[in-house]
Coordinates of C-alpha atoms in Angstrom, one line a residue:
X1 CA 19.5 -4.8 -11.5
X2 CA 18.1 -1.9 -11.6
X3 CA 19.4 -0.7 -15.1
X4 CA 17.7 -4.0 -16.5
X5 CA 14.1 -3.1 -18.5
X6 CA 13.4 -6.6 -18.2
X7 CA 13.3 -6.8 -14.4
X8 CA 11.1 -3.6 -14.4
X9 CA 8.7 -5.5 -17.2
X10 CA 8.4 -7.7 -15.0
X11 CA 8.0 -6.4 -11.8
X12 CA 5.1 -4.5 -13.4
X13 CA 3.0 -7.5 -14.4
X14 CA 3.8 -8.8 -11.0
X15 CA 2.2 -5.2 -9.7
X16 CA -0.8 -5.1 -11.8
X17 CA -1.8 -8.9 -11.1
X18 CA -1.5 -7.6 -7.6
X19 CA -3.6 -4.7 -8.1
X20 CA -1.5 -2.3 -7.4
X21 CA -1.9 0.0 -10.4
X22 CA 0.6 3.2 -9.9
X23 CA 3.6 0.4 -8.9
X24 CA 2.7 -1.4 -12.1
X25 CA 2.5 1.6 -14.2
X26 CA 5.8 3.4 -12.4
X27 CA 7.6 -0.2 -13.1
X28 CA 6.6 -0.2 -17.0
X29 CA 7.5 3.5 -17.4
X30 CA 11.2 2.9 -15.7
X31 CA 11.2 0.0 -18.6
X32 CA 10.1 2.4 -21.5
X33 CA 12.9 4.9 -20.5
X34 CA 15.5 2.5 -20.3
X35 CA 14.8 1.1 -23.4
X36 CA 13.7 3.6 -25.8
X37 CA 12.3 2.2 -29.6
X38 CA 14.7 4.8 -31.4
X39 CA 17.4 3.7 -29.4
X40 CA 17.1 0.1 -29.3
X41 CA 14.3 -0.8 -31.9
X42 CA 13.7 -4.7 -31.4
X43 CA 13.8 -4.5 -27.7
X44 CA 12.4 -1.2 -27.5
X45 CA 9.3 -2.7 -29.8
X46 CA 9.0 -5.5 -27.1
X47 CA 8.9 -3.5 -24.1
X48 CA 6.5 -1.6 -25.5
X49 CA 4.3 -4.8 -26.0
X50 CA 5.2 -6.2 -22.3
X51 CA 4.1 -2.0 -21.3
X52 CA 0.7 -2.4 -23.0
X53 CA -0.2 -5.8 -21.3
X54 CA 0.3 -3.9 -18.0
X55 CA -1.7 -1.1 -19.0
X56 CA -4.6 -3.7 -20.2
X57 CA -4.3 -5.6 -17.0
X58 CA -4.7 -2.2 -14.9
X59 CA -7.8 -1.2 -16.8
X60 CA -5.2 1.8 -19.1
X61 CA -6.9 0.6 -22.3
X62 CA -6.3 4.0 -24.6
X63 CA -2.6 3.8 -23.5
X64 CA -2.5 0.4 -24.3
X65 CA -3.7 1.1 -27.5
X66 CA -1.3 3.7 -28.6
X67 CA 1.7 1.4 -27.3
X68 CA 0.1 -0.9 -29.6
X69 CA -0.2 1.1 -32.2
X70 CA 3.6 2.3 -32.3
X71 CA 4.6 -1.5 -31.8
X72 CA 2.3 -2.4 -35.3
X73 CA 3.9 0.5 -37.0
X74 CA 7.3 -0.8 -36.3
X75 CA 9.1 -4.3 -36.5
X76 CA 8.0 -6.2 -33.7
X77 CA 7.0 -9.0 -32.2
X78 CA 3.1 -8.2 -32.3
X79 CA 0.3 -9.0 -35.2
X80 CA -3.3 -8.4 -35.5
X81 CA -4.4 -11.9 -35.4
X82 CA -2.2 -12.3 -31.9
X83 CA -4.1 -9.8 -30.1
X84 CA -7.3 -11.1 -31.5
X85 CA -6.3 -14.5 -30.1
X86 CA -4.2 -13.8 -27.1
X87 CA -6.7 -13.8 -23.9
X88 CA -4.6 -11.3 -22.0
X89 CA -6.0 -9.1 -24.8
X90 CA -9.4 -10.0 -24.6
X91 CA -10.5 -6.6 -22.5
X92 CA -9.7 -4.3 -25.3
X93 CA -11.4 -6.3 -27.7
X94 CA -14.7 -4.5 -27.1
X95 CA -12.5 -0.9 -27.1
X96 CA -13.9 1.3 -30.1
X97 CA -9.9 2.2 -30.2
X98 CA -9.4 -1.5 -30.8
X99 CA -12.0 -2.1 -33.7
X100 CA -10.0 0.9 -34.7
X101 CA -6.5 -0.5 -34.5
X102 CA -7.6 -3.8 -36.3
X103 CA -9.1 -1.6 -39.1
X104 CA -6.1 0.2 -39.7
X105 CA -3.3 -2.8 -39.8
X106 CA -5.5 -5.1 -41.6
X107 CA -6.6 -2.7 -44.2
X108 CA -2.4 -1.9 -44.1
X109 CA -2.2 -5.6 -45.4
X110 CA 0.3 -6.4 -42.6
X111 CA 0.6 -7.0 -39.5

């Protein structure tokens, strides 16, 4: 199924818990294309949290971030206090671009 951005979401966890960094990160960008936030906004929003988590788990913390940072800005499945719970976030807790992120959304009064 190659046209699927959940089998490439996928795939890429599956790559970065393998270590294998540039298959993971080739697998999450196939998903982003195929499911774009201005074209399909809930999904799009969700793909872009699944994309993150790859980037986290391959050591890609600023990209992470950003992904973040456009999923918080838009209706999605993501909060502050998940990502300050969640362990599969727990290497960009000690990111200055994290402290950063949690500044901004909770001064926001959302999210």
């Amino acid at each position: 199924h190659p046209d699927e951005a959940n089998i490439h979401q996928a795939l890429a966890i599956a790559y970065a818990g393998l270590g294998r960094k540039e298959d993971a990160l080739r697998e999450a960008s196939e998903a982003l294309v195929l499911t774009p936030v201005a074209k399909e906004p809930y999904f799009g929003g969700s793909t872009l949290i699944e994309v993150a988590l790859v980037e986290t788990m391959v050591g890609e913390y600023d990209a992470a971030l950003d992904h973040l940072d456009t999923a918080l800005g838009i209706p999605a499945v993501v909060s502050i206090p998940w990502l300050k719970l969640d362990p599969r976030w727990a290497p960009l807790w000690e990111q200055p671009g994290f402290r950063e992120l949690v500044e901004k959304y909770e001064a926001a009064g959302g999210a």
